[in-house]
Amino acid sequence: MERGIDLVTTASVVLPGSTVGILGGGQLGRMLALAGRHMGYRFVVLDPTPDAPAAQVADRQIVAPFADREAARTLAAQADVITYEFEHLDANVVAELEARACVPQGSRLLRITQNRLMEKRALEASGIPVAPFREVASRADLERALDELGFPAVLKTATGGYDGKGQRVIRAREEAEPAYADLAGRGPLVLEAWVPFVKELSVVVARRPDGAMRPFPVAENVHASGILRTTIVPARVDEATARRATELACTAAERLNAVGLLAVEMFLTADGTLRVNELAPRPHNSGHFTMDACVTSQFEQHLRAICNLPLGDARLLTPVVMVNVLGAHLPRLLQRLPHLDGRVKVHLYGKAEARPMRKMGHVNIVADSVAEALAMARALDVWDVVDAGDVKPVSDA
Ligand code: AMP
């Protein structure tokens, strides 16, 4: 779907040979830099950890905390265009950079997606359905919100949460107090009604400064303990659902004026309703399948969008299943490595410490069908969770 290409171009092209500055040195920055190197760009990374995954493949790293304004200014002086690879940045620093450097994504959408309450309000204002939610600032608010939304419900911190951190499922009245005690003191909270989803879907869409957009194929995602485990593409949904999911993502990108990538995660319920759960204005874990299965990877596409180049073809070339490699899975995967089928493409992030639930890499398994790719993933016997049936339902979690 190509929209808005006739709008006037307002930004100039950032040509290969230029330097891209990345705020954040994690795996997303690493894969962005690897894709950009193929295209001829240079990279400078700002991250507090020396030898961060992205820094290993960049030209230079500025080792400093993200809130260090002086370091941010150094980044601005060294980069022709600046992007970020994770959201937990000080949006004021990004706003300051925006004033003195080329930051095509801007700080506005970053600010919105950093806060679940702001994000949900912005989505609602854009006519995009979300799970019913209430702001919770006190115990009394929580009691009232539970009366209104019912059980189960999920209490989440409005800021700072990721990969299931800062979330408590409340299944019954007596679980409210411990959940509140756990999360209170971590800033504003939001209570969300539990969405009895049959599938979780996501769409990563790229949008250029002139408004031209190109979505990647709809992905079907399997989460366990709040962490993405598997992405299945094509998603096992009917065409009308896939079309609606794509339209929702494009509408979100357009209404929120995204530039670069926007990942839109959503819940599909049995009656066919889609509700958006979360946005990420950056490359996304559920878009890693594009690296081996699409004409253009999400990382190349992000660079094309922020550098104001034409967007690449986002077509899917083969069915694919992406499975995350967490620290707990790494030793077994490494054991299997010498015997792996050539259709199992391994990506590792160069992280020094393999904590059990830390994302250390992912594999993309390409096959003639997603069923075959899933069977190949199971046969490797590396993962506890491959498909949704392996996840414990929330009622007995
Ligand atoms: P989040 O951090 O909001 O993306 O949540 C992580 C995962 O927890 C989601 O991908 C879902 O699997 C689950 N989850 C979060 N919120 C809800 C909800 N309101 N209803 C059902 N599942 C949820």
CSV table of C-alpha atoms and ligand atoms in Angstrom, one decimal:
chain,number,residue,atom,x,y,z
A,1,MET,CA,0.0,0.0,0.0
A,2,GLU,CA,1.6,3.2,-1.1
A,3,ARG,CA,0.0,6.4,0.1
A,4,GLY,CA,0.7,10.1,0.0
A,5,ILE,CA,3.6,9.9,-2.5
A,6,ASP,CA,2.3,13.1,-4.1
A,7,LEU,CA,3.0,15.2,-1.0
A,8,VAL,CA,5.8,17.8,-1.3
A,9,THR,CA,9.1,16.5,-0.1
A,10,THR,CA,10.4,18.7,2.7
A,11,ALA,CA,13.6,17.0,3.7
A,12,SER,CA,16.8,16.6,1.8
A,13,VAL,CA,18.4,13.3,0.9
A,14,VAL,CA,21.1,12.0,3.3
A,15,LEU,CA,23.4,10.2,0.8
A,16,PRO,CA,25.6,7.1,1.4
A,17,GLY,CA,29.0,8.2,2.7
A,18,SER,CA,27.2,10.3,5.4
A,19,THR,CA,27.4,9.4,9.1
A,20,VAL,CA,24.3,8.1,10.9
A,21,GLY,CA,24.3,8.7,14.7
A,22,ILE,CA,22.4,6.1,16.8
A,23,LEU,CA,21.2,6.8,20.3
A,24,GLY,CA,21.5,3.3,21.9
A,25,GLY,CA,24.0,0.5,21.2
A,26,GLY,CA,21.8,-2.6,21.5
A,27,GLN,CA,21.0,-5.3,19.0
A,28,LEU,CA,18.6,-3.1,17.0
A,29,GLY,CA,21.3,-0.5,16.5
A,30,ARG,CA,23.7,-3.3,15.6
A,31,MET,CA,21.5,-4.6,12.9
A,32,LEU,CA,20.8,-1.1,11.7
A,33,ALA,CA,24.5,-0.4,11.4
A,34,LEU,CA,25.1,-3.7,9.6
A,35,ALA,CA,22.4,-2.9,7.0
A,36,GLY,CA,23.6,0.6,6.7
A,37,ARG,CA,27.2,-0.5,6.1
A,38,HIS,CA,26.0,-2.4,3.0
A,39,MET,CA,24.4,0.8,1.8
A,40,GLY,CA,27.6,2.8,2.3
A,41,TYR,CA,26.8,4.7,5.5
A,42,ARG,CA,29.2,5.4,8.4
A,43,PHE,CA,28.0,5.0,12.0
A,44,VAL,CA,28.6,6.6,15.4
A,45,VAL,CA,26.8,5.1,18.4
A,46,LEU,CA,26.1,6.6,21.8
A,47,ASP,CA,25.8,4.1,24.6
A,48,PRO,CA,27.0,3.9,28.2
A,49,THR,CA,28.3,0.4,27.9
A,50,PRO,CA,31.7,0.0,26.2
A,51,ASP,CA,31.8,-2.4,23.3
A,52,ALA,CA,28.0,-2.4,23.1
A,53,PRO,CA,26.5,-4.7,20.4
A,54,ALA,CA,26.1,-1.8,17.9
A,55,ALA,CA,29.4,-0.3,18.8
A,56,GLN,CA,31.1,-3.5,17.7
A,57,VAL,CA,30.0,-2.9,14.1
A,58,ALA,CA,30.1,1.0,14.1
A,59,ASP,CA,32.9,3.3,13.2
A,60,ARG,CA,32.9,5.0,16.6
A,61,GLN,CA,31.2,4.8,20.0
A,62,ILE,CA,30.7,7.7,22.4
A,63,VAL,CA,30.7,6.0,25.8
A,64,ALA,CA,28.3,8.1,27.9
A,65,PRO,CA,25.0,8.0,29.7
A,66,PHE,CA,22.0,8.9,27.5
A,67,ALA,CA,21.1,11.8,29.6
A,68,ASP,CA,24.6,13.4,29.1
A,69,ARG,CA,23.8,16.5,27.1
A,70,GLU,CA,27.4,17.2,26.2
A,71,ALA,CA,27.8,13.7,24.8
A,72,ALA,CA,24.6,14.2,22.8
A,73,ARG,CA,26.0,17.4,21.4
A,74,THR,CA,29.2,15.5,20.4
A,75,LEU,CA,27.0,12.9,18.6
A,76,ALA,CA,25.2,15.8,16.8
A,77,ALA,CA,28.6,17.2,15.7
A,78,GLN,CA,29.7,13.9,14.3
A,79,ALA,CA,26.5,12.7,12.6
A,80,ASP,CA,24.6,13.9,9.5
A,81,VAL,CA,21.4,12.3,10.6
A,82,ILE,CA,20.4,10.9,14.1
A,83,THR,CA,18.1,8.1,15.0
A,84,TYR,CA,17.4,6.1,18.1
A,85,GLU,CA,17.1,2.3,18.6
A,86,PHE,CA,15.2,2.2,21.9
A,87,GLU,CA,12.6,4.3,23.6
A,88,HIS,CA,13.9,4.7,27.1
A,89,LEU,CA,15.8,7.8,26.3
A,90,ASP,CA,15.3,11.3,27.8
A,91,ALA,CA,12.9,12.8,25.2
A,92,ASN,CA,14.2,16.2,26.2
A,93,VAL,CA,17.7,15.3,25.0
A,94,VAL,CA,16.2,14.2,21.7
A,95,ALA,CA,14.2,17.4,21.5
A,96,GLU,CA,17.4,19.4,22.1
A,97,LEU,CA,19.2,17.4,19.3
A,98,GLU,CA,16.2,18.0,17.0
A,99,ALA,CA,16.9,21.7,17.3
A,100,ARG,CA,20.6,21.5,16.3
A,101,ALA,CA,20.8,18.4,14.1
A,102,CYS,CA,18.8,16.3,11.6
A,103,VAL,CA,16.5,14.0,13.6
A,104,PRO,CA,13.8,13.0,11.0
A,105,GLN,CA,11.8,11.0,13.5
A,106,GLY,CA,11.6,14.0,15.9
A,107,SER,CA,10.9,13.7,19.6
A,108,ARG,CA,7.1,14.0,19.7
A,109,LEU,CA,6.2,10.4,18.8
A,110,LEU,CA,9.0,9.2,21.0
A,111,ARG,CA,7.5,11.1,24.0
A,112,ILE,CA,4.1,9.6,23.2
A,113,THR,CA,5.3,6.0,23.0
A,114,GLN,CA,7.3,6.3,26.2
A,115,ASN,CA,4.1,6.6,28.1
A,116,ARG,CA,1.4,4.0,27.8
A,117,LEU,CA,-1.3,6.5,28.9
A,118,MET,CA,-0.3,9.1,26.3
A,119,GLU,CA,0.1,6.3,23.7
A,120,LYS,CA,-3.4,4.9,24.3
A,121,ARG,CA,-5.0,8.4,24.3
A,122,ALA,CA,-3.2,9.3,21.1
A,123,LEU,CA,-4.4,6.1,19.5
A,124,GLU,CA,-8.0,6.6,20.6
A,125,ALA,CA,-7.9,10.2,19.4
A,126,SER,CA,-6.7,8.7,16.0
A,127,GLY,CA,-9.8,6.5,15.9
A,128,ILE,CA,-7.7,3.3,16.6
A,129,PRO,CA,-9.2,0.8,19.0
A,130,VAL,CA,-7.3,-0.1,22.1
A,131,ALA,CA,-8.1,-2.3,25.2
A,132,PRO,CA,-10.3,-0.5,27.7
A,133,PHE,CA,-8.0,1.2,30.2
A,134,ARG,CA,-8.0,3.5,33.3
A,135,GLU,CA,-5.3,5.7,34.8
A,136,VAL,CA,-4.4,4.6,38.3
A,137,ALA,CA,-2.9,7.1,40.7
A,138,SER,CA,-4.1,5.5,44.0
A,139,ARG,CA,-5.5,2.4,45.6
A,140,ALA,CA,-8.9,3.9,45.4
A,141,ASP,CA,-8.4,4.5,41.6
A,142,LEU,CA,-7.4,0.8,41.2
A,143,GLU,CA,-10.5,-0.4,43.1
A,144,ARG,CA,-12.7,1.7,40.9
A,145,ALA,CA,-11.0,0.7,37.7
A,146,LEU,CA,-11.3,-3.0,38.6
A,147,ASP,CA,-15.1,-2.5,39.3
A,148,GLU,CA,-15.3,-0.9,35.8
A,149,LEU,CA,-13.1,-3.2,33.8
A,150,GLY,CA,-13.5,-6.5,35.7
A,151,PHE,CA,-11.2,-9.5,35.9
A,152,PRO,CA,-8.6,-10.5,34.7
A,153,ALA,CA,-7.0,-7.1,34.2
A,154,VAL,CA,-3.4,-6.1,33.8
A,155,LEU,CA,-1.7,-3.4,35.9
A,156,LYS,CA,1.2,-1.8,34.1
A,157,THR,CA,3.6,1.0,34.8
A,158,ALA,CA,2.9,3.8,32.3
A,159,THR,CA,6.6,4.4,31.7
A,160,GLY,CA,9.8,2.4,31.6
A,161,GLY,CA,8.3,-1.1,31.1
A,162,TYR,CA,9.5,-3.5,28.4
A,163,ASP,CA,9.6,-7.2,27.8
A,164,GLY,CA,6.8,-7.8,30.3
A,165,LYS,CA,8.6,-5.9,33.1
A,166,GLY,CA,6.5,-3.6,35.2
A,167,GLN,CA,3.3,-5.6,34.7
A,168,ARG,CA,1.1,-7.6,37.0
A,169,VAL,CA,-2.0,-9.6,36.0
A,170,ILE,CA,-4.8,-9.3,38.5
A,171,ARG,CA,-7.2,-12.3,38.3
A,172,ALA,CA,-9.2,-11.7,41.5
A,173,ARG,CA,-9.9,-8.9,44.0
A,174,GLU,CA,-7.3,-10.2,46.5
A,175,GLU,CA,-4.5,-9.9,44.0
A,176,ALA,CA,-5.1,-6.1,43.6
A,177,GLU,CA,-3.2,-5.0,46.7
A,178,PRO,CA,0.0,-7.0,46.1
A,179,ALA,CA,0.1,-5.9,42.5
A,180,TYR,CA,-0.4,-2.3,43.5
A,181,ALA,CA,2.2,-2.5,46.3
A,182,ASP,CA,4.7,-4.0,43.7
A,183,LEU,CA,4.2,-1.3,41.1
A,184,ALA,CA,3.3,1.8,43.1
A,185,GLY,CA,6.3,4.1,43.4
A,186,ARG,CA,7.3,3.4,39.8
A,187,GLY,CA,5.5,6.4,38.4
A,188,PRO,CA,1.9,6.6,37.0
A,189,LEU,CA,0.1,3.3,36.5
A,190,VAL,CA,-2.5,2.1,34.0
A,191,LEU,CA,-5.0,-0.7,34.4
A,192,GLU,CA,-6.0,-2.5,31.2
A,193,ALA,CA,-8.8,-4.9,30.7
A,194,TRP,CA,-7.5,-8.4,29.8
A,195,VAL,CA,-8.1,-8.9,26.1
A,196,PRO,CA,-9.0,-12.6,25.4
A,197,PHE,CA,-7.0,-12.7,22.2
A,198,VAL,CA,-6.8,-15.6,19.9
A,199,LYS,CA,-3.7,-14.2,18.2
A,200,GLU,CA,-1.2,-11.4,18.6
A,201,LEU,CA,-0.3,-9.7,15.4
A,202,SER,CA,2.1,-6.9,14.4
A,203,VAL,CA,2.7,-4.7,11.4
A,204,VAL,CA,5.9,-2.8,10.9
A,205,VAL,CA,5.3,0.1,8.5
A,206,ALA,CA,7.9,2.5,7.1
A,207,ARG,CA,7.0,6.1,6.4
A,208,ARG,CA,9.1,8.8,4.7
A,209,PRO,CA,9.1,12.5,5.6
A,210,ASP,CA,6.9,13.2,2.5
A,211,GLY,CA,4.3,10.7,3.8
A,212,ALA,CA,4.9,7.8,1.5
A,213,MET,CA,4.4,4.5,3.4
A,214,ARG,CA,5.2,0.9,2.9
A,215,PRO,CA,4.1,-1.8,5.3
A,216,PHE,CA,5.8,-5.1,5.8
A,217,PRO,CA,3.6,-8.3,5.7
A,218,VAL,CA,1.5,-9.0,8.8
A,219,ALA,CA,3.4,-11.0,11.5
A,220,GLU,CA,1.8,-13.4,14.0
A,221,ASN,CA,3.6,-13.3,17.3
A,222,VAL,CA,3.8,-15.6,20.3
A,223,HIS,CA,4.8,-14.1,23.7
A,224,ALA,CA,5.6,-15.9,26.9
A,225,SER,CA,6.3,-14.2,30.2
A,226,GLY,CA,5.9,-10.9,28.4
A,227,ILE,CA,8.7,-11.6,26.0
A,228,LEU,CA,8.4,-12.2,22.2
A,229,ARG,CA,9.4,-15.8,21.5
A,230,THR,CA,8.2,-16.5,17.9
A,231,THR,CA,7.1,-14.6,14.8
A,232,ILE,CA,5.3,-16.4,12.1
A,233,VAL,CA,4.9,-15.0,8.6
A,234,PRO,CA,2.5,-15.1,6.8
A,235,ALA,CA,0.3,-14.8,9.8
A,236,ARG,CA,-2.3,-17.6,10.0
A,237,VAL,CA,-5.2,-15.2,9.6
A,238,ASP,CA,-7.7,-14.6,6.8
A,239,GLU,CA,-7.1,-12.0,4.1
A,240,ALA,CA,-9.6,-9.5,5.4
A,241,THR,CA,-8.0,-9.6,8.9
A,242,ALA,CA,-4.5,-9.1,7.4
A,243,ARG,CA,-5.8,-6.2,5.4
A,244,ARG,CA,-7.4,-4.5,8.4
A,245,ALA,CA,-4.2,-5.0,10.5
A,246,THR,CA,-2.2,-3.4,7.7
A,247,GLU,CA,-4.7,-0.5,7.5
A,248,LEU,CA,-4.6,0.1,11.3
A,249,ALA,CA,-0.8,0.3,11.2
A,250,CYS,CA,-0.8,2.7,8.3
A,251,THR,CA,-3.5,4.8,9.9
A,252,ALA,CA,-1.4,5.0,13.1
A,253,ALA,CA,1.7,5.9,11.2
A,254,GLU,CA,-0.1,8.6,9.3
A,255,ARG,CA,-2.1,10.1,12.1
A,256,LEU,CA,0.9,10.2,14.5
A,257,ASN,CA,3.1,11.5,11.8
A,258,ALA,CA,5.7,8.8,12.1
A,259,VAL,CA,8.9,9.0,10.1
A,260,GLY,CA,11.1,5.9,9.8
A,261,LEU,CA,9.6,2.7,11.1
A,262,LEU,CA,6.6,2.3,13.3
A,263,ALA,CA,5.8,-1.2,14.8
A,264,VAL,CA,2.2,-1.7,15.7
A,265,GLU,CA,1.4,-4.6,18.0
A,266,MET,CA,-2.2,-5.7,18.2
A,267,PHE,CA,-4.6,-8.3,19.7
A,268,LEU,CA,-7.0,-10.3,17.5
A,269,THR,CA,-10.1,-11.6,19.4
A,270,ALA,CA,-12.4,-14.4,18.3
A,271,ASP,CA,-15.0,-12.1,16.9
A,272,GLY,CA,-12.4,-10.7,14.5
A,273,THR,CA,-11.8,-7.4,16.4
A,274,LEU,CA,-8.3,-5.9,16.3
A,275,ARG,CA,-7.1,-3.7,19.2
A,276,VAL,CA,-3.7,-2.0,19.2
A,277,ASN,CA,-1.6,-2.9,22.3
A,278,GLU,CA,1.6,-1.0,21.8
A,279,LEU,CA,3.6,1.1,19.4
A,280,ALA,CA,7.3,1.3,18.8
A,281,PRO,CA,8.8,4.1,16.7
A,282,ARG,CA,11.8,2.0,15.6
A,283,PRO,CA,12.9,-1.3,14.2
A,284,HIS,CA,11.1,-4.1,16.1
A,285,ASN,CA,11.8,-7.6,17.2
A,286,SER,CA,8.7,-8.8,15.4
A,287,GLY,CA,10.3,-7.4,12.2
A,288,HIS,CA,13.5,-9.5,12.3
A,289,PHE,CA,12.0,-12.0,9.9
A,290,THR,CA,12.4,-9.4,7.1
A,291,MET,CA,16.2,-9.9,7.3
A,292,ASP,CA,16.1,-13.2,5.5
A,293,ALA,CA,12.6,-13.3,4.1
A,294,CYS,CA,11.8,-9.9,2.4
A,295,VAL,CA,13.3,-8.0,-0.5
A,296,THR,CA,14.2,-5.2,1.9
A,297,SER,CA,15.0,-5.7,5.6
A,298,GLN,CA,13.3,-3.5,8.2
A,299,PHE,CA,16.7,-2.0,9.1
A,300,GLU,CA,17.5,-1.0,5.5
A,301,GLN,CA,13.9,0.3,5.2
A,302,HIS,CA,14.3,2.5,8.3
A,303,LEU,CA,17.5,4.0,6.9
A,304,ARG,CA,15.9,4.6,3.6
A,305,ALA,CA,13.0,6.4,5.3
A,306,ILE,CA,15.1,8.6,7.6
A,307,CYS,CA,17.6,9.3,4.8
A,308,ASN,CA,14.7,10.3,2.5
A,309,LEU,CA,15.6,7.6,-0.1
A,310,PRO,CA,12.9,5.7,-2.0
A,311,LEU,CA,11.4,2.9,0.2
A,312,GLY,CA,12.5,-0.6,-0.8
A,313,ASP,CA,10.2,-3.4,-1.9
A,314,ALA,CA,8.7,-4.9,1.3
A,315,ARG,CA,7.5,-8.1,-0.3
A,316,LEU,CA,7.8,-11.5,1.4
A,317,LEU,CA,9.9,-13.9,-0.6
A,318,THR,CA,9.3,-17.1,1.5
A,319,PRO,CA,7.3,-18.3,4.5
A,320,VAL,CA,9.4,-17.7,7.6
A,321,VAL,CA,9.5,-18.4,11.3
A,322,MET,CA,11.6,-16.2,13.6
A,323,VAL,CA,12.5,-17.6,17.0
A,324,ASN,CA,14.3,-15.5,19.6
A,325,VAL,CA,17.4,-16.9,21.3
A,326,LEU,CA,17.3,-16.0,25.0
A,327,GLY,CA,20.2,-16.6,27.3
A,328,ALA,CA,18.6,-19.9,28.5
A,329,HIS,CA,18.5,-21.2,24.8
A,330,LEU,CA,22.0,-20.1,23.7
A,331,PRO,CA,24.1,-23.1,24.9
A,332,ARG,CA,21.8,-25.6,23.1
A,333,LEU,CA,21.7,-23.6,19.9
A,334,LEU,CA,25.5,-23.4,19.9
A,335,GLN,CA,25.6,-27.2,20.4
A,336,ARG,CA,23.4,-27.6,17.3
A,337,LEU,CA,25.3,-25.1,15.2
A,338,PRO,CA,27.6,-27.4,13.4
A,339,HIS,CA,24.7,-29.5,12.1
A,340,LEU,CA,22.1,-26.8,11.3
A,341,ASP,CA,20.1,-27.0,8.1
A,342,GLY,CA,21.0,-24.2,5.7
A,343,ARG,CA,17.5,-22.8,6.0
A,344,VAL,CA,18.1,-21.9,9.6
A,345,LYS,CA,19.7,-18.5,9.6
A,346,VAL,CA,21.3,-17.6,12.9
A,347,HIS,CA,21.8,-14.0,14.1
A,348,LEU,CA,23.7,-13.4,17.3
A,349,TYR,CA,24.1,-10.0,18.9
A,350,GLY,CA,27.6,-10.1,20.5
A,351,LYS,CA,26.4,-9.6,24.1
A,352,ALA,CA,28.9,-10.5,26.7
A,353,GLU,CA,26.6,-11.8,29.4
A,354,ALA,CA,23.9,-14.4,28.7
A,355,ARG,CA,21.2,-13.9,31.4
A,356,PRO,CA,18.4,-16.5,31.1
A,357,MET,CA,15.8,-14.2,29.8
A,358,ARG,CA,18.0,-11.8,27.9
A,359,LYS,CA,17.7,-11.6,24.1
A,360,MET,CA,21.0,-12.9,22.8
A,361,GLY,CA,20.1,-13.5,19.1
A,362,HIS,CA,17.4,-14.9,16.9
A,363,VAL,CA,17.1,-17.5,14.1
A,364,ASN,CA,15.0,-17.1,10.9
A,365,ILE,CA,13.9,-20.4,9.6
A,366,VAL,CA,12.7,-20.2,5.9
A,367,ALA,CA,10.7,-23.1,4.5
A,368,ASP,CA,8.0,-23.9,1.9
A,369,SER,CA,5.3,-23.3,4.6
A,370,VAL,CA,5.2,-21.9,8.1
A,371,ALA,CA,4.1,-25.4,9.3
A,372,GLU,CA,7.3,-26.8,8.0
A,373,ALA,CA,9.4,-24.0,9.5
A,374,LEU,CA,7.6,-24.5,12.9
A,375,ALA,CA,8.3,-28.2,12.7
A,376,MET,CA,12.0,-27.5,12.0
A,377,ALA,CA,12.1,-25.1,15.0
A,378,ARG,CA,10.6,-27.9,17.2
A,379,ALA,CA,13.0,-30.5,15.9
A,380,LEU,CA,16.0,-28.4,17.0
A,381,ASP,CA,14.8,-28.9,20.6
A,382,VAL,CA,16.3,-25.6,21.7
A,383,TRP,CA,13.1,-23.8,22.9
A,384,ASP,CA,10.5,-24.3,25.6
A,385,VAL,CA,8.0,-22.2,23.6
A,386,VAL,CA,7.7,-22.3,19.8
A,387,ASP,CA,4.0,-21.8,19.0
A,388,ALA,CA,1.1,-20.4,21.1
A,389,GLY,CA,0.0,-23.9,22.3
A,390,ASP,CA,3.2,-24.1,24.3
A,391,VAL,CA,2.4,-21.0,26.4
A,392,LYS,CA,0.7,-21.5,29.8
A,393,PRO,CA,-2.8,-19.8,29.7
A,394,VAL,CA,-2.9,-16.8,32.1
A,395,SER,CA,-5.5,-18.5,34.3
A,396,ASP,CA,-2.9,-20.9,35.6
A,397,ALA,CA,0.2,-18.9,35.0
B,1,AMP,P1,3.2,-5.3,26.5
B,1,AMP,O1,4.4,-5.0,27.3
B,1,AMP,O2,2.1,-4.4,26.8
B,1,AMP,O3,3.5,-5.4,25.1
B,1,AMP,O4,2.7,-6.8,27.0
B,1,AMP,C1,3.5,-7.9,26.8
B,1,AMP,C2,2.6,-9.1,26.5
B,1,AMP,O5,1.7,-9.3,27.6
B,1,AMP,C3,1.6,-8.9,25.3
B,1,AMP,O6,2.2,-9.1,24.1
B,1,AMP,C4,0.5,-9.9,25.7
B,1,AMP,O7,0.9,-11.2,25.4
B,1,AMP,C5,0.4,-9.8,27.2
B,1,AMP,N1,-0.6,-8.7,27.5
B,1,AMP,C6,-0.3,-7.4,27.8
B,1,AMP,N2,-1.4,-6.7,28.0
B,1,AMP,C7,-2.4,-7.5,27.8
B,1,AMP,C8,-3.9,-7.4,27.8
B,1,AMP,N3,-4.5,-6.2,28.1
B,1,AMP,N4,-4.6,-8.4,27.5
B,1,AMP,C9,-4.1,-9.6,27.2
B,1,AMP,N5,-2.7,-9.8,27.2
B,1,AMP,C10,-1.9,-8.8,27.5
